[in-house]
N, CA, C and O of each residue as an XYZ file, in Angstrom:
660
protein
N     -32.679      5.130     10.095
C     -31.605      4.458     10.786
C     -30.315      4.625      9.980
O     -30.301      4.320      8.788
N     -29.229      5.103     10.602
C     -27.982      5.277      9.861
C     -27.364      3.927      9.487
O     -27.476      2.948     10.225
N     -26.720      3.903      8.341
C     -26.043      2.693      7.877
C     -24.641      2.677      8.484
O     -23.886      3.639      8.336
N     -24.298      1.599      9.157
C     -22.973      1.483      9.762
C     -21.989      0.902      8.753
O     -22.379      0.385      7.706
N     -20.738      0.996      9.083
C     -19.683      0.419      8.245
C     -19.949     -1.061      7.988
O     -19.899     -1.511      6.843
N     -20.226     -1.802      9.027
C     -20.437     -3.247      8.881
C     -21.697     -3.565      8.085
O     -21.710     -4.494      7.278
N     -22.765     -2.782      8.317
C     -23.994     -3.012      7.567
C     -23.742     -2.777      6.071
O     -24.156     -3.572      5.227
N     -23.072     -1.697      5.770
C     -22.755     -1.380      4.378
C     -21.878     -2.473      3.771
O     -22.128     -2.915      2.650
N     -20.860     -2.911      4.498
C     -19.975     -3.957      3.993
C     -20.730     -5.267      3.811
O     -20.513     -5.981      2.832
N     -21.605     -5.578      4.739
C     -22.413     -6.795      4.624
C     -23.278     -6.744      3.361
O     -23.386     -7.734      2.638
N     -23.896     -5.581      3.100
C     -24.687     -5.418      1.880
C     -23.819     -5.609      0.641
O     -24.230     -6.275     -0.310
N     -22.630     -5.034      0.648
C     -21.713     -5.192     -0.475
C     -21.319     -6.654     -0.654
O     -21.252     -7.150     -1.779
N     -21.059     -7.344      0.457
C     -20.644     -8.749      0.346
C     -21.770     -9.609     -0.221
O     -21.502    -10.580     -0.929
N     -23.002     -9.277      0.069
C     -24.133    -10.015     -0.515
C     -24.188     -9.821     -2.030
O     -24.475    -10.761     -2.771
N     -23.912     -8.605     -2.481
C     -23.865     -8.362     -3.929
C     -22.674     -9.086     -4.549
O     -22.758     -9.573     -5.676
N     -21.575     -9.157     -3.820
C     -20.397     -9.882     -4.300
C     -20.721    -11.363     -4.454
O     -20.368    -11.976     -5.462
N     -21.390    -11.938     -3.460
C     -21.766    -13.354     -3.519
C     -22.676    -13.611     -4.714
O     -22.587    -14.664     -5.345
N     -23.539    -12.669     -5.025
C     -24.439    -12.808     -6.176
C     -23.722    -12.518     -7.500
O     -24.343    -12.516     -8.563
N     -22.407    -12.272     -7.423
C     -21.572    -12.010     -8.587
C     -21.954    -10.716     -9.313
O     -21.740    -10.589    -10.519
N     -22.512     -9.768     -8.581
C     -22.846     -8.485     -9.183
C     -21.606     -7.607     -9.344
O     -21.610     -6.669    -10.141
N     -20.558     -7.906     -8.599
C     -19.247     -7.329     -8.821
C     -18.207     -8.309     -8.307
O     -18.518     -9.200     -7.517
N     -16.965     -8.141     -8.760
C     -15.978     -9.203     -8.561
C     -15.220     -9.158     -7.239
O     -14.753    -10.196     -6.771
N     -15.087     -8.000     -6.633
C     -14.321     -7.943     -5.390
C     -14.690     -6.698     -4.600
O     -15.301     -5.759     -5.110
N     -14.289     -6.730     -3.321
C     -14.540     -5.610     -2.417
C     -13.200     -5.209     -1.812
O     -12.441     -6.060     -1.346
N     -12.918     -3.936     -1.820
C     -11.699     -3.447     -1.207
C     -12.002     -2.431     -0.126
O     -13.081     -1.839     -0.082
N     -11.030     -2.244      0.740
C     -11.137     -1.227      1.781
C      -9.902     -0.354      1.722
O      -8.908     -0.705      1.086
N      -9.970      0.763      2.376
C      -8.845      1.686      2.404
C      -8.559      2.088      3.839
O      -9.468      2.425      4.597
N      -7.304      2.048      4.195
C      -6.831      2.508      5.499
C      -7.367      1.704      6.670
O      -7.575      2.253      7.752
N      -7.592      0.413      6.471
C      -8.008     -0.456      7.564
C      -6.771     -1.024      8.247
O      -5.904     -1.611      7.599
N      -6.700     -0.842      9.566
C      -5.668     -1.482     10.357
C      -6.085     -2.911     10.675
O      -7.179     -3.341     10.308
N      -5.205     -3.648     11.361
C      -5.512     -5.036     11.722
C      -6.801     -5.101     12.527
O      -7.657     -5.945     12.260
N      -6.947     -4.213     13.514
C      -8.151     -4.256     14.356
C      -9.416     -3.957     13.556
O     -10.484     -4.483     13.871
N      -9.308     -3.119     12.526
C     -10.465     -2.856     11.661
C     -10.833     -4.116     10.872
O     -12.004     -4.483     10.778
N      -9.817     -4.767     10.309
C     -10.060     -5.973      9.511
C     -10.641     -7.090     10.372
O     -11.553     -7.800      9.947
N     -10.106     -7.240     11.587
C     -10.641     -8.267     12.495
C     -12.083     -7.945     12.878
O     -12.930     -8.838     12.920
N     -12.360     -6.682     13.156
C     -13.725     -6.277     13.494
C     -14.678     -6.497     12.332
O     -15.811     -6.938     12.524
N     -14.220     -6.191     11.136
C     -15.043     -6.389      9.947
C     -15.347     -7.870      9.737
O     -16.484     -8.237      9.443
N     -14.342     -8.709      9.886
C     -14.563    -10.144      9.706
C     -15.502    -10.693     10.781
O     -16.370    -11.516     10.491
N     -15.327    -10.242     12.004
C     -16.199    -10.708     13.092
C     -17.647    -10.285     12.850
O     -18.577    -11.052     13.098
N     -17.823     -9.070     12.369
C     -19.175     -8.542     12.182
C     -19.859     -9.077     10.932
O     -21.079     -9.237     10.917
N     -19.083     -9.359      9.876
C     -19.705     -9.723      8.597
C     -19.343    -11.123      8.113
O     -20.043    -11.689      7.274
N     -18.257    -11.683      8.635
C     -17.799    -12.990      8.165
C     -17.049    -12.935      6.850
O     -16.691    -13.978      6.302
N     -16.802    -11.736      6.331
C     -16.165    -11.583      5.024
C     -14.987    -10.617      5.139
O     -15.086     -9.571      5.780
N     -13.882    -10.980      4.514
C     -12.725    -10.095      4.446
C     -12.646     -9.464      3.063
O     -13.130    -10.045      2.092
N     -12.045     -8.284      2.959
C     -11.906     -7.650      1.652
C     -10.863     -8.357      0.784
O     -10.055     -9.147      1.272
N     -10.902     -8.057     -0.486
C      -9.922     -8.585     -1.431
C      -8.630     -7.777     -1.370
O      -7.541     -8.316     -1.565
N      -8.761     -6.480     -1.097
C      -7.606     -5.581     -1.085
C      -7.763     -4.560      0.042
O      -8.872     -4.142      0.376
N      -6.628     -4.172      0.617
C      -6.583     -3.105      1.607
C      -5.552     -2.094      1.128
O      -4.383     -2.430      0.939
N      -5.987     -0.862      0.935
C      -5.118      0.203      0.456
C      -4.718      1.090      1.630
O      -5.575      1.562      2.378
N      -3.415      1.316      1.789
C      -2.924      2.186      2.854
C      -1.567      2.739      2.461
O      -0.921      2.225      1.547
N      -1.133      3.787      3.150
C       0.162      4.398      2.853
C       1.278      3.396      3.130
O       1.307      2.748      4.176
N       2.208      3.281      2.158
C       3.255      2.267      2.259
C       4.469      2.678      1.441
O       4.339      3.074      0.283
N       5.635      2.585      2.034
C       6.901      2.879      1.357
C       8.020      2.234      2.168
O       7.767      1.708      3.251
N       9.265      2.265      1.658
C      10.357      1.745      2.479
C      10.514      2.489      3.808
O      11.093      1.963      4.758
N      10.004      3.692      3.862
C      10.113      4.511      5.069
C       8.898      4.351      5.989
O       8.880      4.882      7.100
N       7.897      3.626      5.526
C       6.694      3.321      6.311
C       6.214      1.939      5.852
O       5.360      1.825      4.973
N       6.775      0.901      6.460
C       6.561     -0.450      5.955
C       5.383     -1.190      6.573
O       4.903     -2.164      5.993
N       4.914     -0.764      7.713
C       3.726     -1.360      8.343
C       3.775     -2.898      8.319
O       2.846     -3.552      7.844
N       4.855     -3.448      8.831
C       5.100     -4.896      8.755
C       3.969     -5.736      9.347
O       3.597     -6.757      8.770
N       3.421     -5.324     10.480
C       2.349     -6.103     11.109
C       1.101     -6.132     10.222
O       0.495     -7.185     10.025
N       0.726     -4.971      9.693
C      -0.459     -4.880      8.839
C      -0.252     -5.653      7.533
O      -1.149     -6.368      7.085
N       0.911     -5.514      6.932
C       1.218     -6.241      5.695
C       1.168     -7.745      5.942
O       0.564     -8.483      5.164
N       1.802     -8.201      7.022
C       1.821     -9.640      7.334
C       0.403    -10.158      7.569
O       0.057    -11.248      7.112
N      -0.417     -9.385      8.277
C      -1.791     -9.799      8.522
C      -2.549     -9.931      7.202
O      -3.196    -10.946      6.948
N      -2.462     -8.905      6.374
C      -3.158     -8.948      5.083
C      -2.703    -10.154      4.266
O      -3.530    -10.888      3.724
N      -1.402    -10.355      4.177
C      -0.893    -11.477      3.392
C      -1.343    -12.814      3.967
O      -1.638    -13.740      3.211
N      -1.400    -12.932      5.285
C      -1.820    -14.195      5.902
C      -3.294    -14.499      5.642
O      -3.713    -15.655      5.704
N      -4.080    -13.459      5.350
C      -5.511    -13.624      5.096
C      -5.849    -13.573      3.607
O      -7.021    -13.620      3.236
N      -4.834    -13.478      2.758
C      -5.080    -13.423      1.318
C      -5.603    -12.080      0.836
O      -6.222    -12.000     -0.225
N      -5.364    -11.041      1.594
C      -5.792     -9.683      1.231
C      -4.632     -9.009      0.490
O      -3.528     -8.906      1.025
N      -4.881     -8.559     -0.724
C      -3.846     -7.866     -1.488
C      -3.492     -6.551     -0.795
O      -4.362     -5.848     -0.282
N      -2.211     -6.240     -0.790
C      -1.711     -4.999     -0.201
C      -1.522     -3.989     -1.325
O      -0.798     -4.237     -2.290
N      -2.186     -2.849     -1.182
C      -2.077     -1.774     -2.165
C      -1.577     -0.528     -1.453
O      -2.230     -0.035     -0.533
N      -0.439     -0.023     -1.865
C       0.164      1.110     -1.188
C      -0.005      2.414     -1.946
O       0.216      2.481     -3.155
N      -0.403      3.453     -1.214
C      -0.399      4.785     -1.823
C       0.720      5.612     -1.202
O       1.286      5.230     -0.177
N       1.032      6.721     -1.812
C       2.173      7.588     -1.443
C       3.499      6.823     -1.485
O       4.333      6.997     -0.596
N       3.708      5.975     -2.505
C       4.966      5.226     -2.555
C       6.178      6.130     -2.776
O       7.308      5.738     -2.486
N       5.943      7.333     -3.287
C       7.038      8.267     -3.544
C       7.226      9.247     -2.389
O       8.009     10.193     -2.484
N       6.502      9.011     -1.303
C       6.597      9.784     -0.062
C       6.671     11.294     -0.304
O       7.399     12.032      0.360
N       5.879     11.706     -1.290
C       5.779     13.122     -1.657
C       7.154     13.752     -1.851
O       7.388     14.907     -1.496
N       8.041     12.970     -2.416
C       9.408     13.391     -2.776
C      10.254     13.790     -1.562
O      11.329     14.364     -1.739
N       9.809     13.507     -0.356
C      10.515     13.938      0.845
C      11.853     13.232      1.050
O      12.721     13.758      1.746
N      12.036     12.058      0.461
C      13.271     11.297      0.684
C      14.066     11.080     -0.597
O      14.957     10.232     -0.626
N      13.768     11.822     -1.648
C      14.447     11.614     -2.926
C      15.954     11.861     -2.842
O      16.704     11.360     -3.680
N      16.402     12.618     -1.853
C      17.833     12.893     -1.690
C      18.453     12.098     -0.538
O      19.596     12.356     -0.160
N      17.720     11.142      0.020
C      18.232     10.330      1.121
C      19.431      9.519      0.620
O      19.291      8.777     -0.352
N      20.602      9.637      1.251
C      21.816      8.996      0.726
C      21.694      7.503      0.397
O      22.166      7.102     -0.666
N      21.094      6.660      1.237
C      20.996      5.250      0.837
C      20.150      5.049     -0.426
O      20.469      4.203     -1.261
N      19.091      5.815     -0.558
C      18.223      5.712     -1.735
C      18.947      6.215     -2.980
O      18.867      5.593     -4.039
N      19.642      7.321     -2.858
C      20.414      7.878     -3.976
C      21.506      6.897     -4.404
O      21.739      6.704     -5.597
N      22.170      6.284     -3.435
C      23.242      5.320     -3.743
C      22.695      4.110     -4.501
O      23.336      3.612     -5.426
N      21.525      3.645     -4.113
C      20.929      2.498     -4.816
C      20.564      2.897     -6.241
O      20.879      2.167     -7.181
N      19.911      4.035     -6.417
C      19.525      4.473     -7.768
C      20.749      4.627     -8.663
O      20.682      4.332     -9.856
N      21.866      5.085     -8.102
C      23.086      5.286     -8.891
C      23.651      3.977     -9.454
O      24.395      4.002    -10.434
N      23.312      2.850     -8.854
C      23.780      1.549     -9.338
C      23.075      1.118    -10.625
O      23.542      0.216    -11.320
N      21.958      1.760    -10.939
C      21.141      1.371    -12.089
C      21.086      2.540    -13.073
O      20.253      3.434    -12.923
N      21.963      2.541    -14.074
C      22.054      3.678    -15.001
C      20.694      4.077    -15.590
O      19.936      3.241    -16.081
N      20.419      5.364    -15.524
C      19.194      5.891    -16.088
C      17.965      5.723    -15.205
O      16.863      6.100    -15.603
N      18.137      5.167    -14.025
C      16.999      4.955    -13.130
C      17.018      5.990    -12.010
O      18.083      6.408    -11.553
N      15.850      6.391    -11.582
C      15.711      7.445    -10.574
C      15.379      6.857     -9.201
O      15.059      5.676     -9.068
N      15.465      7.705     -8.202
C      15.067      7.274     -6.858
C      13.573      6.926     -6.841
O      13.163      6.004     -6.136
N      12.763      7.655     -7.609
C      11.333      7.333     -7.685
C      11.133      5.925     -8.235
O      10.316      5.169     -7.711
N      11.861      5.569     -9.272
C      11.735      4.228     -9.848
C      12.185      3.157     -8.857
O      11.598      2.076     -8.801
N      13.206      3.447     -8.088
C      13.664      2.498     -7.064
C      12.563      2.293     -6.021
O      12.288      1.159     -5.629
N      11.937      3.368     -5.576
C      10.860      3.253     -4.585
C       9.695      2.417     -5.121
O       9.153      1.570     -4.411
N       9.320      2.657     -6.358
C       8.212      1.899     -6.957
C       8.574      0.428     -7.134
O       7.757     -0.457     -6.879
N       9.800      0.176     -7.570
C      10.213     -1.211     -7.787
C      10.332     -1.965     -6.468
O      10.058     -3.164     -6.418
N      10.735     -1.280     -5.402
C      10.752     -1.914     -4.070
C       9.376     -2.489     -3.763
O       9.260     -3.636     -3.334
N       8.329     -1.688     -3.984
C       6.967     -2.157     -3.705
C       6.595     -3.337     -4.597
O       6.062     -4.337     -4.116
N       6.871     -3.225     -5.877
C       6.509     -4.299     -6.807
C       7.256     -5.594     -6.496
O       6.676     -6.677     -6.571
N       8.523     -5.492     -6.153
C       9.302     -6.700     -5.839
C       8.839     -7.349     -4.539
O       9.087     -8.534     -4.317
N       8.173     -6.588     -3.685
C       7.569     -7.172     -2.489
C       6.186     -7.764     -2.782
O       5.578     -8.395     -1.917
N       5.701     -7.556     -4.000
C       4.395     -8.090     -4.373
C       3.235     -7.166     -4.034
O       2.081     -7.593     -4.032
N       3.535     -5.899     -3.746
C       2.500     -4.936     -3.421
C       1.985     -4.273     -4.696
O       2.730     -4.098     -5.660
N       0.718     -3.910     -4.690
C       0.162     -3.037     -5.712
C       0.571     -1.632     -5.286
O       0.491     -1.305     -4.101
N       0.997     -0.814     -6.203
C       1.435      0.522     -5.806
C       0.829      1.574     -6.719
O       0.634      1.337     -7.911
N       0.535      2.735     -6.154
C      -0.154      3.794     -6.882
C       0.647      5.097     -6.794
O       0.462      5.867     -5.852
N       1.532      5.353     -7.758
C       2.207      6.653     -7.757
C       1.281      7.717     -8.331
O       0.505      7.453     -9.250
N       1.371      8.905     -7.785
C       0.532     10.007     -8.253
C       1.404     10.998     -9.015
O       2.454     11.424     -8.534
N       0.949     11.354    -10.214
C       1.631     12.388    -10.973
C       0.709     12.909    -12.059
O      -0.108     12.168    -12.606
N       0.846     14.175    -12.361
C       0.134     14.774    -13.483
C       1.121     15.107    -14.600
O       0.726     15.573    -15.669
N       2.408     14.865    -14.344
C       3.475     15.186    -15.279
C       3.703     14.001    -16.228
O       3.968     12.885    -15.782
N       3.597     14.253    -17.537
C       3.705     13.164    -18.526
C       5.058     12.443    -18.450
O       5.110     11.219    -18.571
N       6.130     13.178    -18.254
C       7.452     12.558    -18.180
C       7.576     11.663    -16.950
O       8.144     10.573    -17.023
N       7.048     12.124    -15.831
C       7.107     11.305    -14.605
C       6.219     10.071    -14.727
O       6.587      8.995    -14.255
N       5.074     10.213    -15.343
C       4.198      9.058    -15.550
C       4.911      8.020    -16.403
O       4.862      6.827    -16.107
N       5.576      8.476    -17.470
C       6.324      7.559    -18.337
C       7.454      6.883    -17.559
O       7.674      5.681    -17.707
N       8.165      7.642    -16.736
C       9.249      7.068    -15.926
C       8.701      6.076    -14.907
O       9.325      5.051    -14.636
N       7.538      6.379    -14.344
C       6.928      5.479    -13.359
C       6.564      4.133    -13.970
O       6.530      3.117    -13.276
N       6.295      4.129    -15.256
C       5.942      2.890    -15.956
C       7.198      2.120    -16.376
O       7.150      0.901    -16.545
N       8.301      2.814    -16.540
C       9.539      2.210    -17.050
C      10.292      1.480    -15.931
O      11.413      1.847    -15.579
N       9.658      0.449    -15.387
C      10.223     -0.276    -14.247
C      10.553     -1.730    -14.557
O      11.182     -2.410    -13.746
N      10.148     -2.195    -15.688
C      10.169     -3.627    -15.921
C      11.389     -4.100    -16.710
O      11.403     -5.208    -17.248
N      12.406     -3.251    -16.771
C      13.643     -3.640    -17.453
C      14.827     -3.698    -16.489
O      15.982     -3.704    -16.914
N      14.534     -3.740    -15.195
C      15.585     -3.954    -14.198
C      14.964     -4.471    -12.914
O      13.771     -4.294    -12.668
N      15.782     -5.108    -12.107
C      15.368     -5.598    -10.789
C      16.368     -5.120     -9.759
O      17.564     -5.029    -10.034
N      15.877     -4.819     -8.586
C      16.770     -4.455     -7.487
C      17.418     -5.732     -6.954
O      16.773     -6.776     -6.866
N      18.684     -5.638     -6.605
C      19.389     -6.794     -6.054
C      18.867     -7.111     -4.656
O      18.220     -6.283     -4.015
N      19.158     -8.307     -4.205
C      18.777     -8.704     -2.845
C      19.379     -7.740     -1.826
O      18.715     -7.344     -0.868
N      20.624     -7.371     -2.036
C      21.309     -6.432     -1.123
C      20.606     -5.077     -1.103
O      20.421     -4.488     -0.038
N      20.215     -4.584     -2.276
C      19.530     -3.295     -2.336
C      18.144     -3.370     -1.692
O      17.716     -2.428     -1.024
N      17.449     -4.481     -1.890
C      16.148     -4.658     -1.227
C      16.331     -4.667      0.296
O      15.532     -4.077      1.022
N      17.371     -5.329      0.767
C      17.633     -5.367      2.215
C      17.942     -3.968      2.748
O      17.498     -3.600      3.835
N      18.706     -3.195      1.978
C      18.996     -1.815      2.387
C      17.707     -1.006      2.467
O      17.478     -0.292      3.444
N      16.870     -1.115      1.448
C      15.592     -0.397      1.464
C      14.714     -0.874      2.621
O      14.049     -0.069      3.272
N      14.715     -2.167      2.871
C      13.933     -2.710      3.986
C      14.412     -2.174      5.336
O      13.649     -2.163      6.302
N      15.652     -1.736      5.409
C      16.199     -1.221      6.676
C      15.879      0.252      6.912
O      16.247      0.802      7.950
N      15.199      0.899      5.965
C      14.951      2.343      6.055
C      13.673      2.716      6.804
O      13.370      3.901      6.944
N      12.930      1.742      7.279
C      11.643      2.018      7.932
C      11.839      2.965      9.113
O      12.601      2.672     10.034
N      11.154      4.092      9.077
C      11.213      5.063     10.176
C       9.822      5.572     10.554
O       9.685      6.604     11.210
N       8.790      4.831     10.131
C       7.403      5.188     10.433
C       7.052      6.582      9.907
O       6.306      7.326     10.544
N       7.599      6.924      8.742
C       7.373      8.234      8.136
C       6.026      8.258      7.422
O       5.827      7.568      6.422
N       5.123      9.046      7.938
C       3.795      9.204      7.328
C       3.744     10.557      6.637
O       4.088     11.580      7.230
N       3.317     10.558      5.390
C       3.187     11.817      4.654
C       1.723     12.131      4.371
O       1.407     13.069      3.639
N       0.848     11.344      4.952
C      -0.586     11.513      4.770
C      -1.281     11.230      6.105
O      -0.663     10.725      7.041
N      -2.536     11.551      6.176
C      -3.348     11.252      7.353
C      -3.358      9.751      7.575
O      -3.407      8.993      6.607
N      -3.313      9.296      8.826
C      -3.229      7.867      9.113
C      -4.433      7.370      9.899
O      -4.417      7.384     11.130
N      -5.476      6.932      9.201
C      -6.647      6.390      9.912
C      -6.521      4.934     10.324
O      -7.442      4.395     10.938
N      -5.400      4.272     10.005
C      -5.267      2.855     10.341
C      -5.252      2.613     11.845
O      -5.471      1.490     12.297
N      -4.996      3.657     12.614
C      -4.948      3.513     14.066
C      -6.195      4.044     14.763
O      -6.298      3.988     15.988
N      -7.140      4.558     13.984
C      -8.361      5.096     14.596
C      -9.181      3.962     15.192
O      -9.053      2.816     14.762
N     -10.013      4.261     16.166
C     -10.807      3.205     16.815
C     -11.750      2.518     15.828
O     -12.216      3.126     14.864
N     -12.016      1.255     16.086
C     -12.967      0.493     15.278
C     -14.376      0.816     15.756
O     -14.670      0.732     16.948
N     -15.235      1.183     14.827
C     -16.640      1.396     15.172
C     -17.504      0.717     14.114
O     -17.666      1.234     13.009
N     -18.053     -0.434     14.457
C     -18.819     -1.199     13.477
C     -20.049     -0.446     13.040
O     -20.816     -0.941     12.214
């Protein structure tokens, strides 16, 4: 008999209850997936990882996760460098001496309370990605970044795929 998503999650949640591990996360679950999972198993994940940036804000999914106590973890926060020259983003980075558009994108996520995962194999970029905790974006700059949502996906998007328990 094949193991279904819900059966597997239910098994994991039983191990979680027995304290065999501390939390369960999912990746690329949309609202309908999370609702289906909760209906089928009675348990919600601790974290949901999905593509997230100022250019793909997924407000409904983020609000749902936050309302249920599910941590939001965003991947592709640097949008594969596709918007590094976008004038509003460049203008914001220019206000913070020595800071890059990549750092602005990462700090946007952190200031919203999201977990964010930048990808790099370059030592200098990794160091720059970590150098975020000596400045904060202003309220005005956060509002500008919040206005950039254009549903830009740079990765495959399974959050809209049908739910199959």
